[in-house]
Short mmCIF file of C-alpha atoms and ligand atoms in Angstrom, two decimals:
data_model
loop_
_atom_site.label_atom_id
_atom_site.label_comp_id
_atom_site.label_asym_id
_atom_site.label_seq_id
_atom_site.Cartn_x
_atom_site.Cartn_y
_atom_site.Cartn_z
CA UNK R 30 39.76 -75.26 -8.09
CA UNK R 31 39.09 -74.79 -4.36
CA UNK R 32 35.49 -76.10 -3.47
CA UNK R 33 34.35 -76.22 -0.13
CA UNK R 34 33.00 -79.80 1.07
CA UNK R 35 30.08 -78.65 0.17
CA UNK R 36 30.85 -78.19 -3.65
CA UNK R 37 30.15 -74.36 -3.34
CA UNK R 38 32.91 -72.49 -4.48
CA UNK R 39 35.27 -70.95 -1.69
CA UNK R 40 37.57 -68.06 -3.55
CA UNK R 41 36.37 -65.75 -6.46
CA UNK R 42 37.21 -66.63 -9.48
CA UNK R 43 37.18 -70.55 -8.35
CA UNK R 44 33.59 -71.60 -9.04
CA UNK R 45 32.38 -74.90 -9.24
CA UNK R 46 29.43 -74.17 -11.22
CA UNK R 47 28.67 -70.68 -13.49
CA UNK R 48 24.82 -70.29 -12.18
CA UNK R 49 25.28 -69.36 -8.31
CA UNK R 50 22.55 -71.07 -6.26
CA UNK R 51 19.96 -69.21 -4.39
CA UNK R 52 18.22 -70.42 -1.79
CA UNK R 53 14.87 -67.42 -1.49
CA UNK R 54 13.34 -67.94 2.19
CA UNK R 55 9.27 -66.56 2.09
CA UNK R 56 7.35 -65.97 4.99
CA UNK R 57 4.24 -64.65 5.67
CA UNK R 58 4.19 -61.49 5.04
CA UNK R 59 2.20 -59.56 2.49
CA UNK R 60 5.08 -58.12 1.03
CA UNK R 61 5.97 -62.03 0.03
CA UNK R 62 3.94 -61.09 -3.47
CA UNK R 63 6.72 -58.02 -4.16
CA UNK R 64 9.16 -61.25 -3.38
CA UNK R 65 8.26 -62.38 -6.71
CA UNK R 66 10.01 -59.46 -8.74
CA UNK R 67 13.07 -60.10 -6.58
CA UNK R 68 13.01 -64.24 -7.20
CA UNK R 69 12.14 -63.12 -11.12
CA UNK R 70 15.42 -60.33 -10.99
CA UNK R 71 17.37 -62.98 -9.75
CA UNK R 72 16.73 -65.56 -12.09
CA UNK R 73 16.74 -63.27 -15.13
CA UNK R 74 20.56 -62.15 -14.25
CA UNK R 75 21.22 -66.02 -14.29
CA UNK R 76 21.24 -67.51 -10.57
CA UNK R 77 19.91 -70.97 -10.18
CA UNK R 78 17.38 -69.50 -7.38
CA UNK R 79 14.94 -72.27 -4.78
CA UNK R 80 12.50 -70.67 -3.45
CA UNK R 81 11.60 -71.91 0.24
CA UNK R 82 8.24 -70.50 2.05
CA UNK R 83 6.99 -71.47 5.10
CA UNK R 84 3.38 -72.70 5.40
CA UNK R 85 2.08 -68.84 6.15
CA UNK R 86 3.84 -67.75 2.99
CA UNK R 87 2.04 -70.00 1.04
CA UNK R 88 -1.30 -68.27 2.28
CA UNK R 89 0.29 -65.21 0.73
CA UNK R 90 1.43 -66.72 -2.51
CA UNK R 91 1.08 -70.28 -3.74
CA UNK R 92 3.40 -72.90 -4.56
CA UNK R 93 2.82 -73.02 -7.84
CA UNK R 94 3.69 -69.10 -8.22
CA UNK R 95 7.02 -70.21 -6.57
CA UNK R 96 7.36 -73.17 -9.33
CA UNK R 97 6.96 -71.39 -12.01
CA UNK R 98 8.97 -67.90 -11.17
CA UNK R 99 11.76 -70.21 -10.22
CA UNK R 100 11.37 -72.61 -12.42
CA UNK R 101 12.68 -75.19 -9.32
CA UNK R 102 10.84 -77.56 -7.22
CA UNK R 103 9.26 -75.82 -4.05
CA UNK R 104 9.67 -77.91 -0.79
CA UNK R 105 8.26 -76.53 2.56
CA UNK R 106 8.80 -79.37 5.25
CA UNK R 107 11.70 -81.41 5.86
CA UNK R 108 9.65 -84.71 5.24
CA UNK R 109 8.87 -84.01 1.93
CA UNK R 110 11.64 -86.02 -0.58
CA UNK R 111 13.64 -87.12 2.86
CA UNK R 112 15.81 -89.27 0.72
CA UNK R 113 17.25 -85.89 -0.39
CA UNK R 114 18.07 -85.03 2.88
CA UNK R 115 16.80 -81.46 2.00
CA UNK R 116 16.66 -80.16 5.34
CA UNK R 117 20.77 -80.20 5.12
CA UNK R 118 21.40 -80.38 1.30
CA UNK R 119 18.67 -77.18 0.43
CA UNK R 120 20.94 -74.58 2.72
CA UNK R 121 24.53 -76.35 2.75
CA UNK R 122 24.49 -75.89 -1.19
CA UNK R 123 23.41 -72.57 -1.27
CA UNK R 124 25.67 -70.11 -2.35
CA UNK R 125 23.45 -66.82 -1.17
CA UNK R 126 20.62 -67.19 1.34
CA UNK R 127 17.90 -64.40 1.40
CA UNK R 128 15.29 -64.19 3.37
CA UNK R 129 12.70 -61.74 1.57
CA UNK R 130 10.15 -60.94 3.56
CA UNK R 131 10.95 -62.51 7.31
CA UNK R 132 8.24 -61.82 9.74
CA UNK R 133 8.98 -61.18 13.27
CA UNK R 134 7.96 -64.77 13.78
CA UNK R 135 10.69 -66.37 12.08
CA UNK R 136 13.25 -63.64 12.78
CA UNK R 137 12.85 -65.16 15.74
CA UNK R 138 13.69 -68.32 15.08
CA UNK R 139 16.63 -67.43 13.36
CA UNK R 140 17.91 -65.91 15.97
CA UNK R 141 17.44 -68.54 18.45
CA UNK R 142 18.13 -72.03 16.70
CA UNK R 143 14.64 -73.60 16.40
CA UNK R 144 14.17 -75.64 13.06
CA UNK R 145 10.73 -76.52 12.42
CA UNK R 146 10.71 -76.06 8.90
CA UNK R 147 12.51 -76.15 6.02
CA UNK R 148 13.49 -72.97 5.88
CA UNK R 149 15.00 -72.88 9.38
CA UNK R 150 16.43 -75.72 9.10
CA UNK R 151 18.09 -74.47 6.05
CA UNK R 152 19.28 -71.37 7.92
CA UNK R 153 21.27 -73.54 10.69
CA UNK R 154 23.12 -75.33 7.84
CA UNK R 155 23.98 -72.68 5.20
CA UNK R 156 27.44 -71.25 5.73
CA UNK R 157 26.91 -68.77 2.90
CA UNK R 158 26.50 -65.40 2.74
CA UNK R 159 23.25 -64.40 4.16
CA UNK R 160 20.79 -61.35 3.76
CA UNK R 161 17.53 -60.93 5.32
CA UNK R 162 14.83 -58.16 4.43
CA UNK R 163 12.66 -57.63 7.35
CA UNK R 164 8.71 -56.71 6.76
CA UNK R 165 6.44 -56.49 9.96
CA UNK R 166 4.71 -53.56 11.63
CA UNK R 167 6.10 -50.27 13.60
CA UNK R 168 4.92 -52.19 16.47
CA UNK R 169 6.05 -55.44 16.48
CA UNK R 170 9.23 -54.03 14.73
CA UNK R 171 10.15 -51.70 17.70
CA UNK R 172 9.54 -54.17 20.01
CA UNK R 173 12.22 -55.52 22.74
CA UNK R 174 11.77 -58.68 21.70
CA UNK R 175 12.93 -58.03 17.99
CA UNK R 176 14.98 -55.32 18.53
CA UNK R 177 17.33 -58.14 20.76
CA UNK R 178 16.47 -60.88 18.03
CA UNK R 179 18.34 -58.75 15.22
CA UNK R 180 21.01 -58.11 17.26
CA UNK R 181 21.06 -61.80 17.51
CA UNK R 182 20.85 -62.14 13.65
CA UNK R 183 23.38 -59.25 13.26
CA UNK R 184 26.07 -61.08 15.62
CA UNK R 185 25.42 -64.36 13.86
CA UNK R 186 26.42 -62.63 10.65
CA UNK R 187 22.86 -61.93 8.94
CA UNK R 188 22.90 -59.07 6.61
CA UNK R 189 19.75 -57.11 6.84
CA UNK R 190 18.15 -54.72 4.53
CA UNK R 191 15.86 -52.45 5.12
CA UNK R 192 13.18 -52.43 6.95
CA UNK R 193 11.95 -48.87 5.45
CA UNK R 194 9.50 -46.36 6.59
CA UNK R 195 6.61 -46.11 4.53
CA UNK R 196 3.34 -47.34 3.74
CA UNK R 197 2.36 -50.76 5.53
CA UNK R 198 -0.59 -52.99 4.82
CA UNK R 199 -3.27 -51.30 5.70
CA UNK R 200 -3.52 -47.52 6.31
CA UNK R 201 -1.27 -47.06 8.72
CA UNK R 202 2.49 -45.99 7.69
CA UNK R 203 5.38 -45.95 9.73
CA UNK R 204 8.85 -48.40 10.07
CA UNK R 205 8.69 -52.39 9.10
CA UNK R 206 7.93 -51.81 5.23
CA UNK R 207 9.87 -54.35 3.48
CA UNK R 208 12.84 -52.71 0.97
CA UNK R 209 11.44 -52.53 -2.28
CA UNK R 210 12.20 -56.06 -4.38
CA UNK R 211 14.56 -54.40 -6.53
CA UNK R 212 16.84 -53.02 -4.24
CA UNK R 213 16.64 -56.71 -2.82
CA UNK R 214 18.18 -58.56 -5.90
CA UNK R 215 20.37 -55.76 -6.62
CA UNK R 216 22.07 -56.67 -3.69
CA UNK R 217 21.79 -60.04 -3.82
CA UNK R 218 23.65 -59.79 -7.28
CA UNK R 219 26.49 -57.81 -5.79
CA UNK R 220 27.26 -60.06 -3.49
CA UNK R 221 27.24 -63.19 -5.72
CA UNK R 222 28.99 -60.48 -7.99
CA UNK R 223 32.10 -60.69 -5.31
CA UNK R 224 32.14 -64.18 -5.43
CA UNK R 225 33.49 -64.18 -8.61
CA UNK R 226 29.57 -65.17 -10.60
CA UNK R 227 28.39 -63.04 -13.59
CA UNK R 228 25.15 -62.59 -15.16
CA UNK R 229 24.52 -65.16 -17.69
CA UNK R 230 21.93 -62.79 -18.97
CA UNK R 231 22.59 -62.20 -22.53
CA UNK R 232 21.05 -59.88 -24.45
CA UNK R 233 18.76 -59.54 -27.84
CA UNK R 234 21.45 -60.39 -30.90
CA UNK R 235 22.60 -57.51 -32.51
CA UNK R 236 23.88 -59.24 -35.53
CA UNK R 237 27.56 -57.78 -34.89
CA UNK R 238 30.36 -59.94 -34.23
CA UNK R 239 33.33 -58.94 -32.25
CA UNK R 240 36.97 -60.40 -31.98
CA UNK R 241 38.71 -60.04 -29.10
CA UNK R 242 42.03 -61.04 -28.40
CA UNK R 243 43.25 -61.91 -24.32
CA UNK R 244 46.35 -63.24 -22.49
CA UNK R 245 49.35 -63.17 -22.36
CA UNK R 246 51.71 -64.92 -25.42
CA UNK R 247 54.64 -67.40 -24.28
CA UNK R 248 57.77 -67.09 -26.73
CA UNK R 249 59.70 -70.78 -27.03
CA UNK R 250 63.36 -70.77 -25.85
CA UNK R 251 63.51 -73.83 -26.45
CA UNK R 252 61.08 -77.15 -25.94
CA UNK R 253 60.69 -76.76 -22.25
CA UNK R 254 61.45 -72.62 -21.59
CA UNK R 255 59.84 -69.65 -23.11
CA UNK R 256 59.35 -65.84 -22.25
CA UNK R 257 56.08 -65.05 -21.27
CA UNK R 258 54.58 -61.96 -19.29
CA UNK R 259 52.12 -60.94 -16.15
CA UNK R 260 48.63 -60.95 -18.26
CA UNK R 261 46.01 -63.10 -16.84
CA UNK R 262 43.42 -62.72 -20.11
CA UNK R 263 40.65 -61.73 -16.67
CA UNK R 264 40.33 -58.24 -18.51
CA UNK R 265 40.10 -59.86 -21.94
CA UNK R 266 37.51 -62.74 -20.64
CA UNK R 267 35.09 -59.96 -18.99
CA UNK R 268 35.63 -58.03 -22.19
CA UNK R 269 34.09 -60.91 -23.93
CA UNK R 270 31.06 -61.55 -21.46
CA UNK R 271 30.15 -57.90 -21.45
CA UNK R 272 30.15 -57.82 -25.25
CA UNK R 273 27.92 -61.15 -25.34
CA UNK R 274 25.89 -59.78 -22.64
CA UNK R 275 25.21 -56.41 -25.28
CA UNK R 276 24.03 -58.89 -27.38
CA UNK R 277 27.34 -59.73 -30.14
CA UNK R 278 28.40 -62.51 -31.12
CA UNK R 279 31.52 -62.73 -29.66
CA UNK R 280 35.03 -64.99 -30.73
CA UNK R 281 38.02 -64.95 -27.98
CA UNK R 282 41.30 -65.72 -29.06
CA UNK R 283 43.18 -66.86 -25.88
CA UNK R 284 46.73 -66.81 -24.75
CA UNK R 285 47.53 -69.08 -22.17
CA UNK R 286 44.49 -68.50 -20.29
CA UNK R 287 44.16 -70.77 -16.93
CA UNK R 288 41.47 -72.93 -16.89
CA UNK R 289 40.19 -70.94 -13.36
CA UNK R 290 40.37 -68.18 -15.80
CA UNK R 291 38.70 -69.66 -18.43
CA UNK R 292 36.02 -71.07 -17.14
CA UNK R 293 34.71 -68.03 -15.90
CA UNK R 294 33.32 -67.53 -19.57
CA UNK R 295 29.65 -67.09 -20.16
CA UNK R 296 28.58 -69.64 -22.16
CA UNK R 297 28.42 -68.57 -25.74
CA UNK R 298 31.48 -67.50 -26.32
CA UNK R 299 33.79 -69.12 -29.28
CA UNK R 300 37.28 -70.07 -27.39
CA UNK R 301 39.97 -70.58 -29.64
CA UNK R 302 43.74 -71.23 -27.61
CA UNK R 303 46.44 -69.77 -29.00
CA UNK R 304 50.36 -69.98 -27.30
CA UNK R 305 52.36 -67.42 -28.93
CA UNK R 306 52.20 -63.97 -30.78
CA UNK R 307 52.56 -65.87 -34.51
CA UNK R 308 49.45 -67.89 -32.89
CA UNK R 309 47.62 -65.02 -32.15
CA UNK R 310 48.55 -62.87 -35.79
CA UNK R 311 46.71 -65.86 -37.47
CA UNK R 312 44.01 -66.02 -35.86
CA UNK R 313 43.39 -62.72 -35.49
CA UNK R 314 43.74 -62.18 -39.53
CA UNK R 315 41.65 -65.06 -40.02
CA UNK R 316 38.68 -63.74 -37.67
CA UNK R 317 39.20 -60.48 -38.45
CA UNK R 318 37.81 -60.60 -41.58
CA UNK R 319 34.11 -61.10 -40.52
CA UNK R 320 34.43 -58.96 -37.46
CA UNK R 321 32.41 -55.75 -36.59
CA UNK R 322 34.61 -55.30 -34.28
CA UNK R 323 38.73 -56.00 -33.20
CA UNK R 324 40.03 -55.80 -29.96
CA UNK R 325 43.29 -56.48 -28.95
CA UNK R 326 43.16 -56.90 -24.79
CA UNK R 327 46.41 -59.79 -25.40
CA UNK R 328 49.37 -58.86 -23.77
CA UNK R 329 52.04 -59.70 -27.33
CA UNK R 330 55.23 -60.26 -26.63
CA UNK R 331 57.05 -57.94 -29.12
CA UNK R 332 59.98 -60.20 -30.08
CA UNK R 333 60.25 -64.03 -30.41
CA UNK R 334 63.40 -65.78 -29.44
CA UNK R 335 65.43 -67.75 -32.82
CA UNK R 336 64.77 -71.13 -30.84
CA UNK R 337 66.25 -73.88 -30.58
CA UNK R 338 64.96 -77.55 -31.72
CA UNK R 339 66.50 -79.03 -28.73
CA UNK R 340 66.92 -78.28 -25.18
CA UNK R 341 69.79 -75.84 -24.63
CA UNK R 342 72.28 -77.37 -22.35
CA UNK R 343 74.15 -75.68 -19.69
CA UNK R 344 77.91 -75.14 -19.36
CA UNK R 345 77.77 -74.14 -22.88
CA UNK R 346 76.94 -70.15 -22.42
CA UNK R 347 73.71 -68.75 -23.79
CA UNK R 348 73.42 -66.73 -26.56
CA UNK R 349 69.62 -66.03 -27.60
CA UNK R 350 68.68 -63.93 -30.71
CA UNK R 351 65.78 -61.95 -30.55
CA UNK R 352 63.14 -61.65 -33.96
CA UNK R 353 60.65 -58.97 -34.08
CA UNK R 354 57.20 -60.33 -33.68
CA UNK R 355 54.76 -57.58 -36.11
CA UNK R 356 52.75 -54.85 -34.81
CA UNK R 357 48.66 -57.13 -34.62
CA UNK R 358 47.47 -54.16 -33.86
CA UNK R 359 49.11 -51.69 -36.21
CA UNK R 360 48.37 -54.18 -39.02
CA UNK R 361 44.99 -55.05 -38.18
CA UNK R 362 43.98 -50.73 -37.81
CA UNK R 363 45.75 -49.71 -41.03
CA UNK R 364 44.63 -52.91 -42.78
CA UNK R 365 41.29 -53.09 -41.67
CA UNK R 366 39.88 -56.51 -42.85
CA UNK R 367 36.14 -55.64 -43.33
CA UNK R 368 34.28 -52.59 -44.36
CA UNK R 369 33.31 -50.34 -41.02
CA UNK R 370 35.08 -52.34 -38.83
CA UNK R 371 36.16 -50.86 -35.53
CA UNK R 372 39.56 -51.47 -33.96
CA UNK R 373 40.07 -51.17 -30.60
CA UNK R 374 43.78 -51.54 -28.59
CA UNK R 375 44.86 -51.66 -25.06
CA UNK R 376 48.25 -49.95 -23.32
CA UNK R 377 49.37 -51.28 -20.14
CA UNK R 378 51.94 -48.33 -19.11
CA UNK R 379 54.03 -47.61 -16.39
CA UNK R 380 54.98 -43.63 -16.93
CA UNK R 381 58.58 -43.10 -16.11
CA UNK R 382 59.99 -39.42 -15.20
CA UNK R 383 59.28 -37.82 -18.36
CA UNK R 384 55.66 -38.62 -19.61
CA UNK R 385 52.50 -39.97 -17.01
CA UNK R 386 51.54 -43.19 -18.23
CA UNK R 387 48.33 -41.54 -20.05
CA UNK R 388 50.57 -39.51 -21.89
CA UNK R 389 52.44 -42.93 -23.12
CA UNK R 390 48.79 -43.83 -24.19
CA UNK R 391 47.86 -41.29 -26.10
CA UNK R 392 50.78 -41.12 -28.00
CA UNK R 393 50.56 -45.02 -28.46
CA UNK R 394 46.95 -43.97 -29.68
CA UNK R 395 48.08 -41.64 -32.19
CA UNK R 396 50.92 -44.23 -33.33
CA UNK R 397 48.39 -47.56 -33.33
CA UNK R 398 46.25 -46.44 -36.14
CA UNK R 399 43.01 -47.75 -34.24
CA UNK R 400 39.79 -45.73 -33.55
CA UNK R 401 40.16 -46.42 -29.30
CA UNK R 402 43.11 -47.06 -27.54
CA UNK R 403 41.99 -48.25 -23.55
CA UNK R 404 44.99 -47.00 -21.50
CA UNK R 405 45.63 -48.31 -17.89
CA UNK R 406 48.40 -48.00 -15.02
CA UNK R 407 50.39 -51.22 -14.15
CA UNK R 408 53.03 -51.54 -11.83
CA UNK R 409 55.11 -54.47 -10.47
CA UNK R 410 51.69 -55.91 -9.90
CA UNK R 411 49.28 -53.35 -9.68
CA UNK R 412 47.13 -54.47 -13.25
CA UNK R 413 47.49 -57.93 -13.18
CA UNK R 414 45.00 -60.60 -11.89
CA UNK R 415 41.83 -60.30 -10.13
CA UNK R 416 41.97 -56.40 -8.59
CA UNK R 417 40.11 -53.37 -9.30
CA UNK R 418 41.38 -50.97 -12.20
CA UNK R 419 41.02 -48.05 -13.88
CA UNK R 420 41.38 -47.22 -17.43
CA UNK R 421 41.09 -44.24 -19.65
CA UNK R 422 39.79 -44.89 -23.58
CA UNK R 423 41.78 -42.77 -25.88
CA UNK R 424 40.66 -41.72 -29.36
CA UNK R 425 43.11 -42.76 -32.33
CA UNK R 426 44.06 -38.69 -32.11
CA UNK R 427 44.68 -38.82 -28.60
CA UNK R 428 41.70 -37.36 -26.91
CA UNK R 429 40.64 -38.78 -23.50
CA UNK R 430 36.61 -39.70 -24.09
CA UNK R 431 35.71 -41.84 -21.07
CA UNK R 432 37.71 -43.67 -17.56
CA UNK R 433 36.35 -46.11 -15.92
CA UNK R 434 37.40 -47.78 -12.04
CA UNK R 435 35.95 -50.41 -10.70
CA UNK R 436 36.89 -54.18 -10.83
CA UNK R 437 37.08 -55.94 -14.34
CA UNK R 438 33.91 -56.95 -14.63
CA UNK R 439 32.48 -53.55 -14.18
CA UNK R 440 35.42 -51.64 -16.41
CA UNK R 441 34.61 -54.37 -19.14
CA UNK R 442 30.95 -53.70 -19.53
CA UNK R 443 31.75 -49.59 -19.49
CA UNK R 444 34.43 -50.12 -22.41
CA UNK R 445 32.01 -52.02 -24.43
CA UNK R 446 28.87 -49.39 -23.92
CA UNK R 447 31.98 -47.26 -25.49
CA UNK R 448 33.16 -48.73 -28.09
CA UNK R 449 29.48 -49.84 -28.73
CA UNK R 450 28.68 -45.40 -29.09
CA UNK R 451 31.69 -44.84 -30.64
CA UNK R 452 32.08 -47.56 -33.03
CA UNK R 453 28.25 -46.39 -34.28
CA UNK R 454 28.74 -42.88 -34.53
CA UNK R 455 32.31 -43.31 -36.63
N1 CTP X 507 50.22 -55.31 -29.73
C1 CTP X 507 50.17 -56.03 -30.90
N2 CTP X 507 51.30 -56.62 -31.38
C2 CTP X 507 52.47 -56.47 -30.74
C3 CTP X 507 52.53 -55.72 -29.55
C4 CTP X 507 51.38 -55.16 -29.06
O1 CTP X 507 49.11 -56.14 -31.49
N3 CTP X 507 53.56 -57.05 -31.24
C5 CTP X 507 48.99 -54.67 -29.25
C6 CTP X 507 48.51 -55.09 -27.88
O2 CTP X 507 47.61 -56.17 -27.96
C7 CTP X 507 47.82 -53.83 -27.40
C8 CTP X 507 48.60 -52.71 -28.04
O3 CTP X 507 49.26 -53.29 -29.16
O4 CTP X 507 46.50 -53.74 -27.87
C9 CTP X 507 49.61 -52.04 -27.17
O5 CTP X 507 50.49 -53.01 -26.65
P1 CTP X 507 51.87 -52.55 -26.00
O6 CTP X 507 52.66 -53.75 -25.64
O7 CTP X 507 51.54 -51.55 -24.95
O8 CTP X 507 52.46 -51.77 -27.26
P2 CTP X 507 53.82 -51.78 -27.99
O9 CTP X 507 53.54 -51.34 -29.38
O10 CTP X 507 54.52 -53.08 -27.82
O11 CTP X 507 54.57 -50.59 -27.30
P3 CTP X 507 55.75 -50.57 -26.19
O12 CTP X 507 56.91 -50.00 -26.92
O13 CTP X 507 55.23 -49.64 -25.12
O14 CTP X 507 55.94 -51.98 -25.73
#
C-alpha cells in the first residue's frame, strides 16, 4: 500500500484507513450555522470529519455544536493540546480540507501565508485536496482586494465553490451568498469519492441476504503454476458495498482478491476466500441456499487442468489435459436453492465480426437460465481494474432493461437498485 509520509493514502484504491479524514475550516460568517448540514452530510456518508473554527465562528456557532455534529474534539488555537503538535498534525493528516464558510478575512490569509490560528496554520500544512466556499457581501466580495486574493487561492490550488447570488444576511441580495450546504458535501464526497473512499453509510436492514460471487479463479498446473485470468473482483467488491449500503446482508465469495482490493470492503461484509472454480461451486451451493439473492460477478475459469502432484519438469515436453469445470451459474438458475430467489450473472464479451458483444449477452442470457444477465465490453484491457465501465442488464429472454457508465462504484449501486426492482416485481 502506498501511504504518503503522512499516513494519508496517495493512489485510489490504496487507503490507509476506510473513513477519509476531514478537516471542516468555520469562520465567521453567518452562513457557518448552514455549515452544520454540510459537517452532518459528511459524517453521515462515513468521513471521519474535525471541525476547526476560528474564534469569530464560534460567535456564530459554539463549540459544543461542533462536538457533537462531529462527534471529534474541537481545537481553535495552536496552544491548546501542544503536545499533539496540532497546528501540523490537524492539516498534514487530512485527507480533504474545506473551508465552509471563509470570510474575506481569512481568504485573506490563505492567500498570503499568515498562521495565526489553527485553522491557518492547518491550511499551510495540508497537502490534500482543498475546497473553499466563500460567504461575504457583494461588496467586500467584488472588491480588488479579494478579487486578487482568490486568484491567489486559485493559483495555490484552492477549489472554490460558489459564492452564489442570492439572498445575504440582511435584506440586501446580490453575489457572496455561500453555496447551499448540500451542494458543499456533495462535492466534498466526490472528491474523496476519487480517492478511492466509499460511504460507509449503510442502510435500514432489509432482512434479505445476497451472495455474490467476485474474482477471478486460478486453475493448478501444478504446485507452483496455474491458469488464471484478468478479473480484479473491484466490480464484484462494489457490488457487495452497494448491496450492504441498500441495506442486505451481504456474503462475498472471493477469488484471489488482492488485499488493496480487498480492503476496500465496507465493513460488514462476510469474506470468504476461495482459489479455484471447484472452490467457488461449494461455496456458492452452500450459501446459496439461504440467499435472496445470487450473483455471479467471478470471472470462472471454464476448464481445470488434470494436475499434477509434483512440479512438472522441463526437457520432458508438456502435455496438459483439460477437465470441464460445471456451468455455477447454469446450475445455480435452473436449480434455484431457495424459494423466490433471484439469480443474477455477468458476461464479459468481446464481439467478434459476426455478433456485437451485447448480442453475445443476450444470447448468453437466454442460455444462463437466470432472471438478469449484466453484459459489459472488455478488450485486451479495457474492463479490467480500476476504470470506468459500462454495462447493459439483460433479462433471462434477452431484453435490454437498463445500462449503466460510470466507474464501478457508481455501475455497482445502479445494478443493485435493478436487481433490487426486478428481483421484487418477479
Ligand atoms: N460462469 C459460471 N461457471 C462457469 C463459467 C462461467 O458460473 N464455469 C458464470 C460467470 O460467473 C458469469 C457467467 O457465467 O456470471 C458468464 O460467464 P462467461 O465466462 O462469460 O460464460 P461462459 O458460459 O463461460 O461462456 P463463454 O463461452 O463465452 O466463455
Amino acid at each position: 500500500m502506498a501511504l504518503n509520509a503522512t499516513g494519508r493514502a496517495s493512489q485510489p484504491g490504496g487507503l490507509s484507513h476506510a473513513k477519509p479524514r476531514v478537516l471542516f475550516g468555520v469562520t465567521g460568517g453567518i452562513a457557518a450555522y448552514k455549515a452544520v448540514t454540510a459537517v452532518r452530510r459528511l459524517r453521515q456518508w462515513g468521513a471521519d470529519v474535525t471541525v476547526v473554527p476560528t474564534r469569530s465562528a464560534l460567535q456564530m456557532v459554539g463549540k459544543t455544536t461542533w462536538e457533537a455534529i462531529s462527534g471529534n474534539q474541537v481545537r481553535v488555537e495552536v496552544w491548546e493540546d501542544a503536545a499533539d503538535v496540532v497546528h501540523v498534525n490537524t492539516g498534514a493528516s487530512a485527507d480533504l480540507f474545506v473551508v465552509a464558510p471563509a470570510t474575506a478575512n481569512t481568504i485573506a490569509k490563505f492567500a498570503h501565508g499568515l498562521a495565526d490560528n489553527l485553522l491557518t496554520n492547518s491550511a499551510l500544512v495540508a497537502t490534500c485536496p482543498r475546497l473553499i466556499a466563500p460567504a461575504m457581501h457583494t461588496q467586500m466580495w467584488e472588491h480588488p482586494a479579494t478579487v486578487a486574493n482568490i486568484e491567489l487561492l486559485t493559483k495555490h490550488g484552492w477549489e472554490l465553490i460558489g459564492p452564489e447570488v442570492g439572498q445575504l444576511t440582511g435584506a440586501d441580495s446580490g453575489a457572496g451568498r455561500m453555496s447551499e450546504p448540500e451542494v458543499i458535501a456533495d462535492r466534498a464526497i466526490e472528491i474523496l469519492e476519487t480517492q478511492g473512499y466509499r460511504s460507509q453509510y449503510v442502510g435500514e436492514p432489509t432482512g434479505k441476504t445476497w451472495v455474490i460471487s467476485a474474482g477471478g479463479t486460478h486453475e493448478a498446473i501444478d504446485p507452483v503454476r496455474y491458469i488464471a485470468n484478468h478479473s480484479t473482483g473491484i466490480m464484484g467488491v462494489e457490488l457487495a458495498n452497494a448491496a450492504l449500503r441498500a441495506g442486505h446482508r451481504v456474503k462475498l465469495v472471493g477469488a484471489n482478491i488482492s488485499e488493496q482490493v480487498r480492503d476496500t470492503c465496507l465493513s460488514g461484509i462476510e469474506f470468504v476466500n476461495v482459489v479455484s472454480a471447484s472452490d467457488v461451486y461449494e461455496q456458492m451451493d452452500r450459501l446459496a441456499a439461504s440467499a435472496d439473492v445470487v450473483i455471479m460477478a467471478a470471472a470462472i475459469s471454464d476448464f481445470r487442468v488434470a494436475s499434477s502432484a509434483t512440479k512438472i519438469k522441463r526437457g520432458r515436453g508438456l502435455d496438459l489435459t483439460f477437465e470441464e469445470n460445471p456451468d455455477i451459474l447454469h446450475d445455480l438458475a435452473t436449480n434455484r436453492r431457495k424459494n423466490a430467489q433471484c439469480v443474477v450473472g455477468f458476461a464479459a464479451e468481446t464481439g467478434d465480426e459476426t455478433h456485437t458483444y451485447l448480442e453475445y449477452g443476450q444470447q448468453k442470457a437466454q442460455r444462463k437460465g437466470a432472471d438478469l444477465l449484466v453484459v459489459n465490453q472488455v478488450g485486451n484491457s479495457a474492463g479490467f481494474g480500476d476504470v470506468d465501465t459500462t454495462v447493459s442488464v439483460v433479462t433471462g429472454a434477452g431484453e435490454i432493461i437498463k445500462e449503466y457508465s460510470g466507474t464501478k462504484s457508481q455501475v455497482a449501486t445502479g445494478i443493485v437498485s435493478v436487481i433490487d426492482q426486478w428481483c421484487t416485481n418477479a
